[in-house]
PDB file of C-alpha atoms in Angstrom:
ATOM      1  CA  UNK A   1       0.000   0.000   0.000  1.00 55.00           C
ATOM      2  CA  UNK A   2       1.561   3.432  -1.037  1.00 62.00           C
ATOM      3  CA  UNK A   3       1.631   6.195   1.322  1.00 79.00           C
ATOM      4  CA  UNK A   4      -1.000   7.891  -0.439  1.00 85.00           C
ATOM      5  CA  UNK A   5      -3.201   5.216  -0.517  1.00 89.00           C
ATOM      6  CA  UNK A   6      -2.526   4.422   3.783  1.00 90.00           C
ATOM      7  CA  UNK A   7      -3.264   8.009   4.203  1.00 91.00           C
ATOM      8  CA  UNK A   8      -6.473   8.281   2.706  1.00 94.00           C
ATOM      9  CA  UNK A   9      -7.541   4.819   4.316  1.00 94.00           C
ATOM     10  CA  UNK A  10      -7.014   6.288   7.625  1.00 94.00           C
ATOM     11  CA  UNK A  11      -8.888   9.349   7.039  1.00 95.00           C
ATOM     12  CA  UNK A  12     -11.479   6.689   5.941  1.00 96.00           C
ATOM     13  CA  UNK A  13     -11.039   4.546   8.735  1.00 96.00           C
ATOM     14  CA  UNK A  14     -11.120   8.033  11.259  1.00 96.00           C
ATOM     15  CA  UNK A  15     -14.198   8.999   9.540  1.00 97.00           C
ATOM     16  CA  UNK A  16     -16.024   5.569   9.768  1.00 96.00           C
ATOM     17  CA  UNK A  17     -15.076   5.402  13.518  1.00 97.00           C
ATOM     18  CA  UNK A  18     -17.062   8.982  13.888  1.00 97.00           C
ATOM     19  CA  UNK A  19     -19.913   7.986  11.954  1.00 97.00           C
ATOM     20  CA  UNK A  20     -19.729   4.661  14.203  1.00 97.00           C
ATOM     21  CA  UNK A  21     -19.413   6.404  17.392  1.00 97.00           C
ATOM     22  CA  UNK A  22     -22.524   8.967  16.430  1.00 97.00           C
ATOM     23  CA  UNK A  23     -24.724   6.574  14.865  1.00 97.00           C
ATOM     24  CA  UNK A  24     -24.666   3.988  17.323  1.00 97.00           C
ATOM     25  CA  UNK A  25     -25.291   7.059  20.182  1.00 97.00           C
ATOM     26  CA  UNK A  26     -21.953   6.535  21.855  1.00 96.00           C
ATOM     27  CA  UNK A  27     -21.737   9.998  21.401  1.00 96.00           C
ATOM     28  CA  UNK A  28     -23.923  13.115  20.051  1.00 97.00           C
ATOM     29  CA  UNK A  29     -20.985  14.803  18.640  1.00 97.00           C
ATOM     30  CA  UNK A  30     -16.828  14.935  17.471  1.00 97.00           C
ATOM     31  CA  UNK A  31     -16.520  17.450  20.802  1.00 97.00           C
ATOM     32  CA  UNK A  32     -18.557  14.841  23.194  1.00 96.00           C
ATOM     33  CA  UNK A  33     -15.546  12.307  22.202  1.00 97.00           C
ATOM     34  CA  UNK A  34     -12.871  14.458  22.626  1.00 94.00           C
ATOM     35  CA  UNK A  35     -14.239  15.264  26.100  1.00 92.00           C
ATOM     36  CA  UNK A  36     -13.772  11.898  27.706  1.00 90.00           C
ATOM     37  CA  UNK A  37     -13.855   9.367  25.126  1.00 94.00           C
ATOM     38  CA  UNK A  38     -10.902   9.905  23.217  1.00 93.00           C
ATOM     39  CA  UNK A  39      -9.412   7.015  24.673  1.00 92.00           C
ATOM     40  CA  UNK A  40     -11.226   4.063  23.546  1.00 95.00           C
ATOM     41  CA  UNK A  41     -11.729   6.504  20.203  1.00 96.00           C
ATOM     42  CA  UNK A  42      -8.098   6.393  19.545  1.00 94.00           C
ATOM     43  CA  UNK A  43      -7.392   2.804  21.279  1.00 94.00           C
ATOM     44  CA  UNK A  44     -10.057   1.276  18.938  1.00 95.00           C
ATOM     45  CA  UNK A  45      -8.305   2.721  15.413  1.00 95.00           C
ATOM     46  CA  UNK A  46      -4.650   1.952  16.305  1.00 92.00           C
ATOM     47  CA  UNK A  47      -2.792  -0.322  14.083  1.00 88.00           C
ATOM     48  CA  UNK A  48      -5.297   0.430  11.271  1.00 88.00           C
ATOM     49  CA  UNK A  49      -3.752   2.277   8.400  1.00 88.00           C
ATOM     50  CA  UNK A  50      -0.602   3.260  10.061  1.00 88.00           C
ATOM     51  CA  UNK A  51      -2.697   4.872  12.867  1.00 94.00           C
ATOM     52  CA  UNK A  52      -0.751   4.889  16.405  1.00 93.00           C
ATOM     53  CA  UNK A  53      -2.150   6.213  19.579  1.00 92.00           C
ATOM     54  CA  UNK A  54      -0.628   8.913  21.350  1.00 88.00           C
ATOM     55  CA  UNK A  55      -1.057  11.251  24.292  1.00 86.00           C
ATOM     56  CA  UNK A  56      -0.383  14.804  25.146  1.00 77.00           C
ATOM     57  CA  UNK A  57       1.945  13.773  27.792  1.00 74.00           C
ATOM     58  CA  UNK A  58       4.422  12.379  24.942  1.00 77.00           C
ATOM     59  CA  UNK A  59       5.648  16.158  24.050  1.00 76.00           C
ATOM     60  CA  UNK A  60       6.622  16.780  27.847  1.00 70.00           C
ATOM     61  CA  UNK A  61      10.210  17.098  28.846  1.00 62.00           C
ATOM     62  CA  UNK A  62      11.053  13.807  31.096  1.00 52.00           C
ATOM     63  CA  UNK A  63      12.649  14.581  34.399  1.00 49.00           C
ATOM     64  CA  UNK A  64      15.176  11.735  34.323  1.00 46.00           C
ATOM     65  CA  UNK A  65      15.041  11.699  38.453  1.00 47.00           C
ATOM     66  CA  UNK A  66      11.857   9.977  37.490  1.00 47.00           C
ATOM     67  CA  UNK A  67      13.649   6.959  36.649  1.00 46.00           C
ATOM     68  CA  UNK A  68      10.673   6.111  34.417  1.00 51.00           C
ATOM     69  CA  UNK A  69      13.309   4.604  31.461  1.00 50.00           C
ATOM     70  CA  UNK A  70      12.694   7.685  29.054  1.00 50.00           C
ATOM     71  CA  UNK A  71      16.138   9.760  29.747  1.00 47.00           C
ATOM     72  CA  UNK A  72      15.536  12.910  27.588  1.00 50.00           C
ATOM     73  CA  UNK A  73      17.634  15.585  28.739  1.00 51.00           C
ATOM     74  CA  UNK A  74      15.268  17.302  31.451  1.00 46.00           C
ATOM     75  CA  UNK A  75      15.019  21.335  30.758  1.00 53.00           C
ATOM     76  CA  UNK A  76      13.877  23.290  33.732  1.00 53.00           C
ATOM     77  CA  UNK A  77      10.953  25.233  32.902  1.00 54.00           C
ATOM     78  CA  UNK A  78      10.269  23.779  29.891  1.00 67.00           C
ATOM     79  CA  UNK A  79       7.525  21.207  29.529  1.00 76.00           C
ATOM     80  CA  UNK A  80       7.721  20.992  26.099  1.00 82.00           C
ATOM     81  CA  UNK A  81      10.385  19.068  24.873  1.00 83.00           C
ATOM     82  CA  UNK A  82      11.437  21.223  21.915  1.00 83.00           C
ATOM     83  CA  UNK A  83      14.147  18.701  20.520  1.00 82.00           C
ATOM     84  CA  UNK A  84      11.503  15.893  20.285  1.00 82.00           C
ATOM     85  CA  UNK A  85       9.286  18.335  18.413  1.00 85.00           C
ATOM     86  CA  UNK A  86      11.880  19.622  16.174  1.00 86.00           C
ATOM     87  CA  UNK A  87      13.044  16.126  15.425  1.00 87.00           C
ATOM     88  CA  UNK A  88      10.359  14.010  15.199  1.00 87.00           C
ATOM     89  CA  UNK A  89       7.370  16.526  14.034  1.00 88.00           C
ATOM     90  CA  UNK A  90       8.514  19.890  12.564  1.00 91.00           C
ATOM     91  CA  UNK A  91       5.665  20.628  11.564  1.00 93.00           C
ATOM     92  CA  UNK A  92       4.727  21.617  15.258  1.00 91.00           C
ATOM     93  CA  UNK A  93       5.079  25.077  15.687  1.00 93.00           C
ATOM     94  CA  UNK A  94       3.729  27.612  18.218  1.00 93.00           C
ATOM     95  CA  UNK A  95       0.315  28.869  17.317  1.00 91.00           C
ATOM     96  CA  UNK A  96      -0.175  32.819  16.303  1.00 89.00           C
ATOM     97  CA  UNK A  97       0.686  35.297  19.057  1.00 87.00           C
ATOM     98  CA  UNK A  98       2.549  32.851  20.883  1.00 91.00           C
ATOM     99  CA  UNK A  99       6.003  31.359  20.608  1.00 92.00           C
ATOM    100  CA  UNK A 100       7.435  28.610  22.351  1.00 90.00           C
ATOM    101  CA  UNK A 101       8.164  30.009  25.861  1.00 89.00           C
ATOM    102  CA  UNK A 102       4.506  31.341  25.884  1.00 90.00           C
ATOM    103  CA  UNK A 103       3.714  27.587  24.905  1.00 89.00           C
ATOM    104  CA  UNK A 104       5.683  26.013  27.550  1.00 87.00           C
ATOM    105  CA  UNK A 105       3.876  28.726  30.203  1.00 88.00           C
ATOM    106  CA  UNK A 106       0.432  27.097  28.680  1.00 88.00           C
ATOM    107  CA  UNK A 107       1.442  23.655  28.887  1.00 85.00           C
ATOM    108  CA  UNK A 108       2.635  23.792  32.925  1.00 83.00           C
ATOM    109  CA  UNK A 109      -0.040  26.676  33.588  1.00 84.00           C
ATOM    110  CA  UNK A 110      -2.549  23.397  32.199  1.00 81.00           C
ATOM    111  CA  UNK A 111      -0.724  20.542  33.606  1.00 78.00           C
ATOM    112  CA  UNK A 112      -0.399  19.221  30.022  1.00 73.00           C
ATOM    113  CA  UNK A 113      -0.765  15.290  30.569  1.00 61.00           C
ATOM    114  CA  UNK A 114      -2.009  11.814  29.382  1.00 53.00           C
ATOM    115  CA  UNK A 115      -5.401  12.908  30.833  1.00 63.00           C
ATOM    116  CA  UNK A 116      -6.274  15.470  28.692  1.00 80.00           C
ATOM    117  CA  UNK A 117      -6.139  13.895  25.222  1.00 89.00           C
ATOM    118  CA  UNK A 118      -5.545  11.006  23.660  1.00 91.00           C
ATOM    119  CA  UNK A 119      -5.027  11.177  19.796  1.00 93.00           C
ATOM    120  CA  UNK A 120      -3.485   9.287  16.303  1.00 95.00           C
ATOM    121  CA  UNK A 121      -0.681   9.954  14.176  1.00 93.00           C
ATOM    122  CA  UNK A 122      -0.082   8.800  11.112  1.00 93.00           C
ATOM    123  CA  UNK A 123       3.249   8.109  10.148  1.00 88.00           C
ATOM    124  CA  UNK A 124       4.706  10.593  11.962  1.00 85.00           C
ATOM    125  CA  UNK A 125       3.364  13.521   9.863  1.00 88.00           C
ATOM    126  CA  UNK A 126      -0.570  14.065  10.440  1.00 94.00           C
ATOM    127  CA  UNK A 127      -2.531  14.121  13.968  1.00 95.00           C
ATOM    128  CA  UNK A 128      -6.229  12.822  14.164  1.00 96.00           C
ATOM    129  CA  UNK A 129      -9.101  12.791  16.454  1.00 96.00           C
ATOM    130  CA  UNK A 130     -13.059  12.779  15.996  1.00 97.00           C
ATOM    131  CA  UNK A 131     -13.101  16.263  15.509  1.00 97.00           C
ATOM    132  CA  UNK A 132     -10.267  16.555  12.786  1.00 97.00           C
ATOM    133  CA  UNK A 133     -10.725  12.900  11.216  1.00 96.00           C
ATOM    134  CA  UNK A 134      -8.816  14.842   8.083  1.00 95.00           C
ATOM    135  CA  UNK A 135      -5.861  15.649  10.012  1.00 96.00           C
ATOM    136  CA  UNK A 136      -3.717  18.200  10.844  1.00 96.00           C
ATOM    137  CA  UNK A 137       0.627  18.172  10.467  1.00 95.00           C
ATOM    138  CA  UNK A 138       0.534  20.246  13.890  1.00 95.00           C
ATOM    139  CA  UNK A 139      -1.035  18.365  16.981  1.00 93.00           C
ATOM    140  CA  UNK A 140      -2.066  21.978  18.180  1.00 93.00           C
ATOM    141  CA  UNK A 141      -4.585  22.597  15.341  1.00 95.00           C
ATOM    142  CA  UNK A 142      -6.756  19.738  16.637  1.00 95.00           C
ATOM    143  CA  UNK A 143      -9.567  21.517  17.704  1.00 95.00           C
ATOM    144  CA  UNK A 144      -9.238  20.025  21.420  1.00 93.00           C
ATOM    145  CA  UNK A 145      -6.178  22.025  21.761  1.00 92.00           C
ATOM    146  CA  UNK A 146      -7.463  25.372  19.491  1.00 93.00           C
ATOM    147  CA  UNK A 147     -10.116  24.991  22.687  1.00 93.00           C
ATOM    148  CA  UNK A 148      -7.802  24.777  25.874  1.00 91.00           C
ATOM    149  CA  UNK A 149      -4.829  27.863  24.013  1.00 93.00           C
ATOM    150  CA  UNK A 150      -7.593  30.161  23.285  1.00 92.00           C
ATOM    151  CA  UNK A 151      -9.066  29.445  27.095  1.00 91.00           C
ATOM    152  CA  UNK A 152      -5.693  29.936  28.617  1.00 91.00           C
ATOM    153  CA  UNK A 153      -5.150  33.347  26.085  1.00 90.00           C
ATOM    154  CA  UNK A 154      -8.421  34.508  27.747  1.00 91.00           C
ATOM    155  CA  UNK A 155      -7.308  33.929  30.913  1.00 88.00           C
ATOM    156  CA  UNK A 156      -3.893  35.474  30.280  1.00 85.00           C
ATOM    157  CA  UNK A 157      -5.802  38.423  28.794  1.00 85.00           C
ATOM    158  CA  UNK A 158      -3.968  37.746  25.511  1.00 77.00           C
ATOM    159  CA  UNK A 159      -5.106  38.784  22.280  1.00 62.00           C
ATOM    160  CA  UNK A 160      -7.585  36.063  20.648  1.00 53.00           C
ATOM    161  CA  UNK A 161      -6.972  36.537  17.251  1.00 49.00           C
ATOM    162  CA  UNK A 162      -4.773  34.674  15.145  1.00 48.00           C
ATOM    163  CA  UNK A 163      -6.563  31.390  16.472  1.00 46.00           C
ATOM    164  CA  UNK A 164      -6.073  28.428  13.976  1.00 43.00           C
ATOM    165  CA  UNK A 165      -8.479  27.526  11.417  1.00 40.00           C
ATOM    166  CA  UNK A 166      -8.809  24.322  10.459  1.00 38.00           C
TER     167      UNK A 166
END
C-alpha cells in the first residue's frame, strides 16, 4: 500500500469510527468524544492504516530523576520538549501570538498530561481525532487544543486573534 493510498484509508477509517461512534449514540458529537472518550476513540483505530495512539503527555520534557526509562535531557521550565518536536514533528510550531516560551507557560499553567487527550498519528506527519478525522501536520490545530490555548489566552488576557483555522 503506497503512502497515499494508507493516508487516505485512515482518514477513511477516522471517519467511519465517527460515523460509528454517532450513529450507534456513543456519542452526540466529534466534541462529546474528545471530552472523555478519546481514549477508547483512539485505542479502537490503532494499528489500522498506520494509525498509532498517542497522548499529550508524549511532548513533555522527562525529568530523568523519574527513573521512568525515558532519559531525555530534562530542561527546567520547559515542559515541552522542543528537541523531540523539532526532530520528530517539525511541523509543530507555536500557534499565532505565541512562541514557544509562551507555549511552555500554557502547557505547565494546564498541567499538560495523558489525561487530557488522547489522539493518532499517522506516520509521523498528520494528527487525528473525531473532531479533525482529516488531520492536521501540527497536533495543536486539533480543535481540542485550538479549545484549551484560546481558554488559557483569555485567561492570560492575551489577544484572541490569530486562532487556527482548520
Amino acid at each position: 500500500m503506497t503512502d497515499k493510498t494508507q493516508l487516505a484509508q485512515a482518514r477513511k477509517d477516522v471517519c467511519m469510527k465517527l460515523n460509528e461512534y454517532l450513529e450507534s449514540g456513543l456519542a452526540n458529537s466529534a466534541m462529546q468524544i474528545n471530552s472523555g472518550q478519546c481514549i477508547d476513540f483512539a485505542d479502537e483505530l490503532c494499528g489500522q492504516s498506520g494509525l498509532e495512539s498517542i497522548s499529550a503527555e508524549a511532548f513533555q520534557v522527562v525529568d530523568p530523576s523519574l527513573d521512568d526509562g525515558d532519559h531525555r535531557k530534562f530542561e527546567e521550565g520547559r515542559p515541552l520538549d522542543r528537541r523531540l518536536l523539532a526532530e520528530d514533528w517539525p511541523e509543530v510550531v507555536p500557534p499565532p501570538g505565541m512562541d514557544w516560551d509562551s507555549l511552555d507557560e500554557w502547557a505547565a499553567d494546564i498541567a499538560l498530561s495523558g489525561g487530557h487527550h488522547v489522539f493518532l498519528v499517522h506516520d509521523a506527519k498528520l494528527f487525528f481525532d473525531a473532531e479533525c478525522p482529516e488531520g492536521t501536520p501540527n497536533f495543536l490545530e486539533l480543535p481540542f487544543f485550538q479549545r484549551l490555548i484560546q481558554s488559557w489566552k483569555e485567561e492570560k488576557g492575551m489577544k484572541a486573534e490569530g486562532a487556527f483555522t482548520p
